[in-house]
Structure formats: structure tokens, C-alpha cells
XYZ file of C-alpha atoms in Angstrom:
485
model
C 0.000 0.000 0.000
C 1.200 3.829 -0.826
C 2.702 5.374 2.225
C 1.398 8.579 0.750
C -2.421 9.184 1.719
C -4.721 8.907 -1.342
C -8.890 8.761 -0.995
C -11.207 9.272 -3.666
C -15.225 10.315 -4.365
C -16.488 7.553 -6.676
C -20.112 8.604 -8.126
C -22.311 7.354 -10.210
C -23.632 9.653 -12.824
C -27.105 8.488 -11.975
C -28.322 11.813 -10.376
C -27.347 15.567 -9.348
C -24.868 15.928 -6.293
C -27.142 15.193 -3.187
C -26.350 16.116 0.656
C -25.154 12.514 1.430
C -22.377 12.347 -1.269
C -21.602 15.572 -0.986
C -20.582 15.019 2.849
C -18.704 11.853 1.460
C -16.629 14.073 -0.816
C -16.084 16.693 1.706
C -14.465 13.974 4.702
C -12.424 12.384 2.190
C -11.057 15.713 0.621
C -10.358 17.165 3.601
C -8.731 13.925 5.089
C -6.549 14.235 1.946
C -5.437 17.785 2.230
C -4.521 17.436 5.977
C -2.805 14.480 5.127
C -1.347 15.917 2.349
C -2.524 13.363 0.155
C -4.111 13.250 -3.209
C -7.986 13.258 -3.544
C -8.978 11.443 -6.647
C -12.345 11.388 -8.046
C -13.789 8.270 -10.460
C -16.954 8.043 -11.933
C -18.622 4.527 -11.658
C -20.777 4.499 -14.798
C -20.601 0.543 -15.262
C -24.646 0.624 -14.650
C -25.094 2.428 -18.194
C -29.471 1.970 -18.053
C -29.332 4.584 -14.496
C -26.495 6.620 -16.016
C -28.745 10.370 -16.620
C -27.383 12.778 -19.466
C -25.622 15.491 -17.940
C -25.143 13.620 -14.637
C -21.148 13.525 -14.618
C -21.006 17.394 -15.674
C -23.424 18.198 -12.598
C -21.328 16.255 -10.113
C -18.011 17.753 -10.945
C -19.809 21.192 -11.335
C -21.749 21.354 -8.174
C -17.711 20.005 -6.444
C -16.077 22.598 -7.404
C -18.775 24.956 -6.496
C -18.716 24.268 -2.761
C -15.156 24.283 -3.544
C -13.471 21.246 -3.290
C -11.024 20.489 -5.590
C -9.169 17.130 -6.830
C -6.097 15.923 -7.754
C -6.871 13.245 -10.540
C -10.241 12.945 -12.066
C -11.857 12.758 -15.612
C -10.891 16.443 -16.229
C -7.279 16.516 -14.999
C -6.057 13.361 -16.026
C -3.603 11.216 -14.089
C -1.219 8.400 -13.637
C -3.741 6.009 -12.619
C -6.435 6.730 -15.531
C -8.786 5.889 -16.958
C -10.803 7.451 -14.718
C -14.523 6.072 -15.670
C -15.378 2.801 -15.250
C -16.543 2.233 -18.715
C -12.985 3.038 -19.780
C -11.541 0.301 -18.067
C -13.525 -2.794 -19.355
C -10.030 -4.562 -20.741
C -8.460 -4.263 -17.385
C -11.224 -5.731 -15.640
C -11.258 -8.746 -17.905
C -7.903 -9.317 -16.978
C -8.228 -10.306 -13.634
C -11.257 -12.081 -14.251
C -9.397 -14.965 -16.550
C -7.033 -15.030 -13.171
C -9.495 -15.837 -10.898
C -11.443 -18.194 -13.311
C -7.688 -19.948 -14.262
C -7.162 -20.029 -10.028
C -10.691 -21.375 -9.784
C -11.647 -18.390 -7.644
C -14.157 -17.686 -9.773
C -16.511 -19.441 -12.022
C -19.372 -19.390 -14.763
C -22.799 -19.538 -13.821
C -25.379 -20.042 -16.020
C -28.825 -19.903 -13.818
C -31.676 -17.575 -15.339
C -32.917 -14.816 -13.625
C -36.201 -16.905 -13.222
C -34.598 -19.239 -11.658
C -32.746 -17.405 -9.161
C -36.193 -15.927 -8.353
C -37.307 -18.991 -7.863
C -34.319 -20.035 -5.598
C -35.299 -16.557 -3.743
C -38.357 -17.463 -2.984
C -37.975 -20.989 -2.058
C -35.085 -20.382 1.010
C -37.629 -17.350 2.254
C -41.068 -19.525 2.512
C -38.759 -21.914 4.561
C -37.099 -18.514 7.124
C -33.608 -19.227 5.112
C -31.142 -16.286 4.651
C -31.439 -15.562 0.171
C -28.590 -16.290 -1.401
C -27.265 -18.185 -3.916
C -26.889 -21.955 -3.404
C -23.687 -22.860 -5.714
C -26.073 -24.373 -8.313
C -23.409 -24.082 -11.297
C -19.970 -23.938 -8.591
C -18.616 -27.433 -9.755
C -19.760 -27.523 -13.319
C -18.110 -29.784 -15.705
C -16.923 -29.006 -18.686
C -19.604 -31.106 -20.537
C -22.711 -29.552 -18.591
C -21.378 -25.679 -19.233
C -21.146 -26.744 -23.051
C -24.498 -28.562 -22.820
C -26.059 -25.103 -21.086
C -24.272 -23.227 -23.688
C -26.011 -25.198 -26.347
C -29.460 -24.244 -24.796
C -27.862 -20.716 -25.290
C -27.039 -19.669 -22.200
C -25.073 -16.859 -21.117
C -22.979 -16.923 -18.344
C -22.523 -14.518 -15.441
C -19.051 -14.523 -13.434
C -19.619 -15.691 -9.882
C -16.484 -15.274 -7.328
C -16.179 -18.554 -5.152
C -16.560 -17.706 -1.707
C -14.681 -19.699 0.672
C -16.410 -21.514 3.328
C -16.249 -21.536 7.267
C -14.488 -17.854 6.914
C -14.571 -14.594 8.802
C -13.951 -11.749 6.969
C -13.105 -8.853 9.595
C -11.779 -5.301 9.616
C -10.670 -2.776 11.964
C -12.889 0.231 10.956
C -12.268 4.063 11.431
C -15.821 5.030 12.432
C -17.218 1.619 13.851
C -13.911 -0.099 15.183
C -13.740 -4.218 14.675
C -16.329 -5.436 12.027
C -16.765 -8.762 11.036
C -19.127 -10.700 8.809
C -19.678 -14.269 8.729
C -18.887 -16.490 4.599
C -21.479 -18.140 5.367
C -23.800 -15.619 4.750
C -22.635 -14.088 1.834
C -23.111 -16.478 -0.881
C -21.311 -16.959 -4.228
C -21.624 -12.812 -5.797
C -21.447 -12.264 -9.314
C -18.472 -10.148 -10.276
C -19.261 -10.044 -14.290
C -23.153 -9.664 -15.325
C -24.034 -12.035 -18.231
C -23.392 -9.037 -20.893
C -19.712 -8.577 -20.038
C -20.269 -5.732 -17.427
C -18.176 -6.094 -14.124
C -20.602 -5.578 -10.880
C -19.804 -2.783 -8.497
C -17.766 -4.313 -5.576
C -15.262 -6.145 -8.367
C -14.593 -3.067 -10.223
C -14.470 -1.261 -7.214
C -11.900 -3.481 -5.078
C -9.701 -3.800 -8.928
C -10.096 0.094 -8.767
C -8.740 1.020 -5.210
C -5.757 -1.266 -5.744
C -4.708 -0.051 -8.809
C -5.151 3.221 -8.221
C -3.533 2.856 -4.799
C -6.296 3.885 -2.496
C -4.907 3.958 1.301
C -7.924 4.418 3.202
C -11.984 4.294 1.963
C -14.502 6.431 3.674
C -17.480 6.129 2.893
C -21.405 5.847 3.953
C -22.882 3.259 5.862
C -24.842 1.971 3.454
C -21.803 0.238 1.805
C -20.854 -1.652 4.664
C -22.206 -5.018 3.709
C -20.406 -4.386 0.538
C -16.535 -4.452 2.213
C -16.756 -8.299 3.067
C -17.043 -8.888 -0.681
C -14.485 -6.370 -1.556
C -11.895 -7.453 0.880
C -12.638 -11.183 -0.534
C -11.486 -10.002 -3.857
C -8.619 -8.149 -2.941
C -7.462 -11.302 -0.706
C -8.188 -13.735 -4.145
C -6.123 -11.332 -5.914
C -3.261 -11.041 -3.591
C -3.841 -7.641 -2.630
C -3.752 -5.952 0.828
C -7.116 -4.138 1.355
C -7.082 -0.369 2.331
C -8.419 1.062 5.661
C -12.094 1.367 5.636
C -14.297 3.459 7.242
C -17.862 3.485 7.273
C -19.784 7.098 8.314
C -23.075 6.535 10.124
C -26.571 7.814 8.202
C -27.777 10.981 7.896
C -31.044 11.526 9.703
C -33.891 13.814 9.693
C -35.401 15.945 12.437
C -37.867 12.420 13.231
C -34.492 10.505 13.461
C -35.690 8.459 10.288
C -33.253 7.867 7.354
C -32.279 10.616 5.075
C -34.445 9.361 1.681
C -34.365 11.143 -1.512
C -38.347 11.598 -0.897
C -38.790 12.532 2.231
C -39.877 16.429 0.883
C -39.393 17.870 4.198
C -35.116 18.795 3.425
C -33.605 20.220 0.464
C -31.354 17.421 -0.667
C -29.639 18.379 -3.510
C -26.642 20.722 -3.628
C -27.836 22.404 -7.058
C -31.093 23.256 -5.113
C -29.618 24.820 -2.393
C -27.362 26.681 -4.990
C -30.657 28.008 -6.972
C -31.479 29.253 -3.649
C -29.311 32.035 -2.725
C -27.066 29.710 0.092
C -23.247 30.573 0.157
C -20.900 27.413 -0.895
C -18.811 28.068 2.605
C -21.518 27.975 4.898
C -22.982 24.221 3.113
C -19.218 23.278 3.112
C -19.331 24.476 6.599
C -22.708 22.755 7.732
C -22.096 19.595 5.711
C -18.443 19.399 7.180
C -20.371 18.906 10.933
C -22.893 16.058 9.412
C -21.125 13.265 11.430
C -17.876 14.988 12.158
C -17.307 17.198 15.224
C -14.136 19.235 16.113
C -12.384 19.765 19.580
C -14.093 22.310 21.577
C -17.699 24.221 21.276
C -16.754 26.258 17.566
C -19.081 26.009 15.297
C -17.993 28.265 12.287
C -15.060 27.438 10.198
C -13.339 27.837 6.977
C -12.338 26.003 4.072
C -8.368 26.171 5.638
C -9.275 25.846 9.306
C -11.093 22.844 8.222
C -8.309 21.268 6.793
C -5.878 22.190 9.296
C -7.818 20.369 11.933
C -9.707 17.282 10.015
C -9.445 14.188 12.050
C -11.305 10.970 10.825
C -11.255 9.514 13.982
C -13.579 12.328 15.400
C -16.051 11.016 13.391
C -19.394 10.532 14.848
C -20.681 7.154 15.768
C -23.763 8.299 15.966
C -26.739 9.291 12.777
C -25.901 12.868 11.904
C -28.726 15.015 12.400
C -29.525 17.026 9.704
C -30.737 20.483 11.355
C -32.712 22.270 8.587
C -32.984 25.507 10.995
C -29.453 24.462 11.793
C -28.627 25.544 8.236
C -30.441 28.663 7.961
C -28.652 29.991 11.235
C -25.376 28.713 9.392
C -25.471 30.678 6.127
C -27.018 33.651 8.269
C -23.479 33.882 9.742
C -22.093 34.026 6.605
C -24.343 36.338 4.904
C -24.120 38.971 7.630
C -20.149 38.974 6.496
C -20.909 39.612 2.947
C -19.887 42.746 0.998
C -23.397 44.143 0.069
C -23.203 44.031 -3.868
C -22.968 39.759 -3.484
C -25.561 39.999 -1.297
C -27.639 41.945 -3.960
C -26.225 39.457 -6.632
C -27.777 36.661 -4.531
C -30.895 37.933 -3.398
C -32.017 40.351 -6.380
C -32.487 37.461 -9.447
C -35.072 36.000 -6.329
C -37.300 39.127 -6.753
C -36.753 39.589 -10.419
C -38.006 35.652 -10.530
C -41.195 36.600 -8.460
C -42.059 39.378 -10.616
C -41.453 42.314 -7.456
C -38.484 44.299 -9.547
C -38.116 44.581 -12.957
C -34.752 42.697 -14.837
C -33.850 46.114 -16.120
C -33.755 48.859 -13.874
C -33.123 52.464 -14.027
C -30.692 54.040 -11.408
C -32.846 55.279 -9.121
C -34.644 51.843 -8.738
C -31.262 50.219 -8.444
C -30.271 52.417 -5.658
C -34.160 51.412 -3.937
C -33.930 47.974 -4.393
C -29.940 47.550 -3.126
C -31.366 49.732 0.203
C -34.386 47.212 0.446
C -31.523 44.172 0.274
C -29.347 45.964 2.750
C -31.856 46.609 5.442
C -32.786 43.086 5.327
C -29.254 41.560 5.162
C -28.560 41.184 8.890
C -31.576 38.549 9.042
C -31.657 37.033 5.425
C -30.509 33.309 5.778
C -30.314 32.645 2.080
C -30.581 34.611 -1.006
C -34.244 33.672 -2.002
C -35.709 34.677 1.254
C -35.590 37.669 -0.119
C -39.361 37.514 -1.664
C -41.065 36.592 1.542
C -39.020 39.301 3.767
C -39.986 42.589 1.461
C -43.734 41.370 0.643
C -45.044 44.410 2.424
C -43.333 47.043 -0.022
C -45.341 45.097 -3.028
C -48.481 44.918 -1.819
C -51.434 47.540 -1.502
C -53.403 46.381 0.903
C -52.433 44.732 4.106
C -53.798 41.893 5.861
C -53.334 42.772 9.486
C -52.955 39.410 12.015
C -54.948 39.135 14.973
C -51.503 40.458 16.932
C -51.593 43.453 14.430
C -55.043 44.035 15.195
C -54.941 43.615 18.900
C -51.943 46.538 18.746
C -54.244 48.872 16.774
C -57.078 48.191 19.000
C -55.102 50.081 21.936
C -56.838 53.730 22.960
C -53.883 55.792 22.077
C -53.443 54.353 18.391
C -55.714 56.822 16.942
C -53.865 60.433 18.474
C -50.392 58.345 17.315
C -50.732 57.627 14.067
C -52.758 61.145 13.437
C -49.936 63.059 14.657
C -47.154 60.670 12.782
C -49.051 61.353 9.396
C -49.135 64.980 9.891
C -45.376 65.024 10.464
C -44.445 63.051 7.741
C -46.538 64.367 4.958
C -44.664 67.899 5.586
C -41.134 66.361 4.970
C -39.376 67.774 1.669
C -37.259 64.709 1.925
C -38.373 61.196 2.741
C -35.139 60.086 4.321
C -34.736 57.514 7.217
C -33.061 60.439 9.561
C -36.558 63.017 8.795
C -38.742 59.985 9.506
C -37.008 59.281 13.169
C -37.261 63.061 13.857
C -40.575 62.871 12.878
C -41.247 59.895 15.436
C -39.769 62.244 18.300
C -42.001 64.842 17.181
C -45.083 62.889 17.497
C -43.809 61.345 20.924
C -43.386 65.187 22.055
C -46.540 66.177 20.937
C -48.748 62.947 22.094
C -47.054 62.155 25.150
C -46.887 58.603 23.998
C -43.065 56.555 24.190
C -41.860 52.970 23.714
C -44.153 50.667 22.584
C -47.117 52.744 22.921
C -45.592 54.624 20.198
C -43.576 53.098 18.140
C -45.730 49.744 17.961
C -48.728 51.320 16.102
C -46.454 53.125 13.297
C -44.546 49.881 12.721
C -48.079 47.813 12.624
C -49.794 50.273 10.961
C -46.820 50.857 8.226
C -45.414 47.811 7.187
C -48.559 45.047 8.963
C -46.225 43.633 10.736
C -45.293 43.507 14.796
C -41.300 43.111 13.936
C -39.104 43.742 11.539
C -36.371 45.683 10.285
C -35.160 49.073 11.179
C -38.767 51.057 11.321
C -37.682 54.324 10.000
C -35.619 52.646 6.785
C -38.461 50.517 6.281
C -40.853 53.529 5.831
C -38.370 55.322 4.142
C -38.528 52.483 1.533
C -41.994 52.172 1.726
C -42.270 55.765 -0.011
C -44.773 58.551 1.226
C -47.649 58.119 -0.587
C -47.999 54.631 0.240
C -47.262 55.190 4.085
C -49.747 58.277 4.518
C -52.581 55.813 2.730
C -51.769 53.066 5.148
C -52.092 55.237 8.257
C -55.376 57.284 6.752
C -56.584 53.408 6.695
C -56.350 53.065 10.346
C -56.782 56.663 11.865
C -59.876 57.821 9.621
């Protein structure tokens, strides 16, 4: 095995880049860098009927946008190459004649109908499915008599008997699985096409993978993939198996469950900054030392330790998130705030694709007075309804506040004040407030509650005077003629 650290992202180009790969990429890049290893990415497209158009290009894309990067891959070429599956068909065929000249392996020619069968027979009587060696010790004469019938034969690796196949893992320590319960696998599918755990163990040797981490899901997979590398002669790398991702019910982290945004391109279309996913996804399963929470790209690197990961399902927080890329967005530089956030409101028909100055200057004020609370780009639309609608549907907490006796004298007072003011300016409106709490008597909540409910509809919110300010004069003297009149 290399003494130099090398890990790799394998995906299939069956789908965009979802929240559970992504997180598998992430450990093993950063494992890489602060090993100073190589991160190598391969695309398993062996399963050519799931492959999507477009699938491979979204993968790498969506990568490098939360900004991982790789050393070796489909793109950058490599001593190790070819870097698809597909590409590699002749090597695999090599050490399938091995095994079949070792008598590690062997042709099987049972029909899918009758493996069914076989299925269905060991359940009805409680027995564990798999496959009973029907075609193990073939002779020569029955395999040309079944090729007569015109048969096609599948590559089946020989399991050995009475064997435990064990490992030492990263994440879940010792881990052993029984032969017996494993069953002769097929390595080659009847049309030539290796299965996933051959080309995969054939892979990670050749291309001189250390240490695998990897999800959970793939753990019953090892056994069969150390069992190849031991056939071939090979010393297996280090595994390491990351526990599920979980939602807020504790329940598996499924591709339907609608209640999560699962896909990195999703949360992309959304406004969310790469660093603060990187940084969120980066804590799925993986803690550091101490109570820190927010990290970058570097720090991450500098203190990545796989044997910090967690043991335990990795909650994924969706409110978690939001708070996340809140942190981040509050750092921004306004104009990529605007860049995120303004396409959001142009989408939803609010703002207008082309704009002349002065509404530029409007609409990058309404973006920065919401800034401090926006958690992604898109939330945009729902925070600033109140400047694009005419009428306002006040709750019942609204309407309790403009119940109160003193509303009426308040918001009187406030319109007179305001409709006098040469300039609409956030600085004029808050002198106007003091006014009106000079002249009425009226302070704190008394005072400032109706204007803000009366204004905007709402009990909280941004910085009252900007937000009227934005809200423009005639439309703020109409809303409080509404209520006072």
C-alpha cells in the first residue's frame, strides 16, 4: 500500500450531487489535504441503463462549487487513468481470466427466473437468500451442454467456506461478517459488465487507495471487496464506514422525504453561500475539539481528524442551516448579497430585470436593510412582501396593537409630520417619530408599535424608520389614513 495518503469520491452519474455524497466528498477531501494526500475522483458508470445525461457534468460542477477540488479525475487526467469505469472494461477482464484460471471464480449459467425462484424458495422456509452454488462445480460437458441451450454466463467469485472476513474500521472499530452468509456474488453480469464491488476493489488497488470512507450503506459491501482483494493477492485499504444521515424524526435521510432540500444544485438556486454548506455539511457526522461552530475552508483542513467522526446518525438540522449561512451572509460585501438575493425578486415578478438608477439604488437599500436577518438569497421575496403589496392583511396580533386607545392620536400626529417632509429620508422619519412622541405624550411601545403595525402590517421587523423610508410617502400616509380615519 502507498505510504502517501490517497482517498477518492467515486459517483455514479445516476443523479445531481445530493447532501449525502456531498458530505462523502467533503471527509475524504479534507482527510486528503490534511494528510497531504491526493484526492482522486472516479466516476462509476458501469450501470449504463441509471447513467442520466448530464449527470457527470453536474457532479463535478456542483464540487467545485462548494469548492473542493481534486487531484486526478476525468478532467485533470492522471497516472492512474482511466478514470470512468466504462474506460476500463479490458483491465477488468484481466483479472477475471485469473481468478477463473485459479478457480476463484466461475461461470454460472442460472436464469434470472430461476434465481427468483431459488429466492423465494429459502424465504417460505425462514432461510437467509442467497445463492446456493447451483453451477460452482460444473463440468466441462454440462457448461457446453447449457451453452447449447444458449445460455449466457454470469461470473460468480467462489466464496470460501467456514471464513470470517473482519476489519478494523475508522468510524465503527472491529467489524466482522460471517462467509457463510454471503453467498457466491457475481463479479461479471451475463453481458460482459463487471458488478460494483469487483470493479471497485480492482479500482482502489490499482489506483492505490490507502484508506476508503465512505457511507454506511456500503458496509455489507466491504466483506465482498476485501474477498477479492485477498483472491487477488492484494492488501485491502483502511475502511471506514460514516453513520446515516437523519432527519429531524431521526428516520433515514431518503431522496423523498420532501421535508429537506437534498440536492446541492437546489440549495445553490437558492441564494445559500458554498462556505456555509461546506461548513454545515463538514459537521454532518464529524465534530471538532471544543464548542466552535464556524469554520473555513483552511481551518477545516488544518484540523480534520477521521477519527472524530461521529458514531452516531448525523442530524440534519434544517434551521441548523439557515442559522449557518445567516453567519455568513451577515459577512458579505453588500453588492454579493444583492447578486444573490435580487435574481429572487426579479423571478417573483417584485423588480423589474432592467432597472433604471434610481430603482437600483431602492432595491440595493431594500436588500441591505434586510441583510442582517436574510438566511439565504431567495428569502428575499417573503421578507420585502409588504413594499409590493397595496393592501395589508393585518394578524390578529396586528389588530390587537391597533385596537389600543392611544393608536388613533399616534398615528394622526405621525401622518401629519411626515406628509410635511421635503425629503423622505430615514433620519426626517425618526425626527418625525420624536415629534409625534413630544406632541402625544406617547413613548416605547405605545408609540412606536402602532407606526410599525400600521406601516409595514407587521409587529417586527427591520429598522422602522428605513423601512418607511422604503416604503415611499404616498404609500405610508394611505396606510395610516386606513387606520386613523
Amino acid at each position: 500500500m502507498s505510504s502517501e495518503v490517497r482517498v477518492r469520491y467515486a459517483p455514479s452519474p445516476t443523479g445531481h450531487l445530493h447532501i449525502g455524497n456531498a458530505r462523502t466528498a467533503l471527509f475524504n477531501y479534507l482527510f486528503a489535504r490534511n494528510q497531504n494526500g491526493k484526492f482522486i475522483i472516479r466516476i462509476e458508470d458501469t450501470d449504463q441503463k441509471r447513467n442520466i445525461e448530464g449527470g457527470e457534468e453536474s457532479q463535478l460542477r456542483y464540487l467545485k462549487w462548494l469548492g473542493i477540488e481534486w487531484d486526478e479525475s476525468i478532467d485533470v487526467g492522471g497516472e492512474y487513468g482511466p478514470y470512468r469505469q466504462s474506460e476500463r472494461t479490458e483491465i477488468y477482464q484481466k483479472y477475471t481470466e485469473e481468478l477463473l484460471e485459479k478457480g476463484l471464480a466461475y461461470q454460472c449459467y442460472c436464469t434470472s427466473e430461476e434465481l427468483e425462484k431459488e429466492r423465494e424458495e429459502q424465504q417460505a422456509n425462514s432461510q437467509m437468500p442467497r445463492y446456493s452454488g447451483k453451477c460452482r462445480n460444473l463440468t466441462a460437458e454440462q457448461r457446453a451442454e447449457l451453452e447449447a441451450e444458449g445460455r449466457e454466463p454470469s461470473i460468480r467469485f467462489r466464496v470460501p467456506s467456514n471464513t470470517e472476513i473482519k476489519w478494523n474500521d475508522i468510524v465503527k472499530d472491529e467489524v466482522s461478517f460471517e462467509s457463510e452468509g454471503i453467498g457466491d456474488f457475481v463479479i461479471v453480469k451475463k453481458d460482459g459488465t463487471p458488478t460494483y464491488n469487483y470493479a471497485v476493489a480492482i479500482d482502489d488497488h490499482l489506483m492505490k487507495m490507502t484508506h476508503v470512507l465512505r457511507g454506511d450503506d456500503h458496509i455489507s459491501n466491504t466483506p465482498k471487496q476485501i474477498l477479492v482483494y485477498e483472491a487477488l493477492g492484494w492488501t485491502p485499504p483502511v475502511f471506514g464506514h460514516m453513520t446515516l444521515i437523519v432527519n429531524e424524526n431521526r428516520r433515514k435521510l431518503s431522496k423523498r422525504d420532501e421535508s429537506i432540500i437534498q440536492f446541492i444544485e437546489q440549495y445553490k438556486e437558492l441564494g445559500y453561500l458554498p462556505e456555509a454548506l461546506f461548513n454545515f455539511i463538514t459537521m454532518l457526522g464529524w465534530s471538532p475539539v471544543g464548542e466552535e461552530e464556524i469554520f473555513s475552508k483552511e481551518q477545516f483542513i488544518e484540523i480534520f481528524d477521521p477519527a472524530r467522526l461521529s458514531k452516531s446518525p448525523a442530524l440534519f438540522d434544517t434551521s441548523k442551516l439557515r442559522w449557518m449561512n445567516n453567519q455568513y451572509m451577515k459577512q458579505l460585501d453588500l453588492d454579493e448579497v444583492v447578486a444573490l438575493s435580487v435574481p429572487h425578486l426579479v423571478k417573483a415578478g417584485k423588480v423589474e430585470e432592467t432597472r433604471d438608477a434610481e430603482t437600483e439604488q431602492w432595491v440595493r437599500d431594500l436588500v441591505a436593510l434586510y441583510q442582517e436577518q436574510m438566511s439565504f438569497g431567495a428569502e428575499i421575496v417573503e421578507l420585502t412582501e409588504m413594499f409590493f403589496k397595496k393592501e395589508i392583511d393585518y394578524s390578529e396580533e396586528a389588530k390587537a396593537v391597533l385596537a389600543e386607545e392611544q393608536v388613533r392620536e399616534v398615528l394622526k400626529a405621525f401622518a401629519e409630520e411626515i406628509s410635511s417632509l421635503e425629503e423622505f429620508s430615514a433620519d426626517e422619519i425618526k425626527a418625525a417619530t420624536k415629534a409625534v412622541q413630544k406632541a402625544t405624550g406617547q413613548k416605547g411601545k405605545k408609540l412606536f408599535m402602532p407606526i410599525r403595525v400600521a406601516t409595514t402590517g407587521e409587529t417586527h421587523g427591520p429598522e422602522l424608520p428605513k423601512a418607511i423610508s422604503l416604503l415611499g410617502k404616498e404609500t405610508v400616509l394611505a396606510r395610516l389614513e386606513s387606520i386613523y380615519s
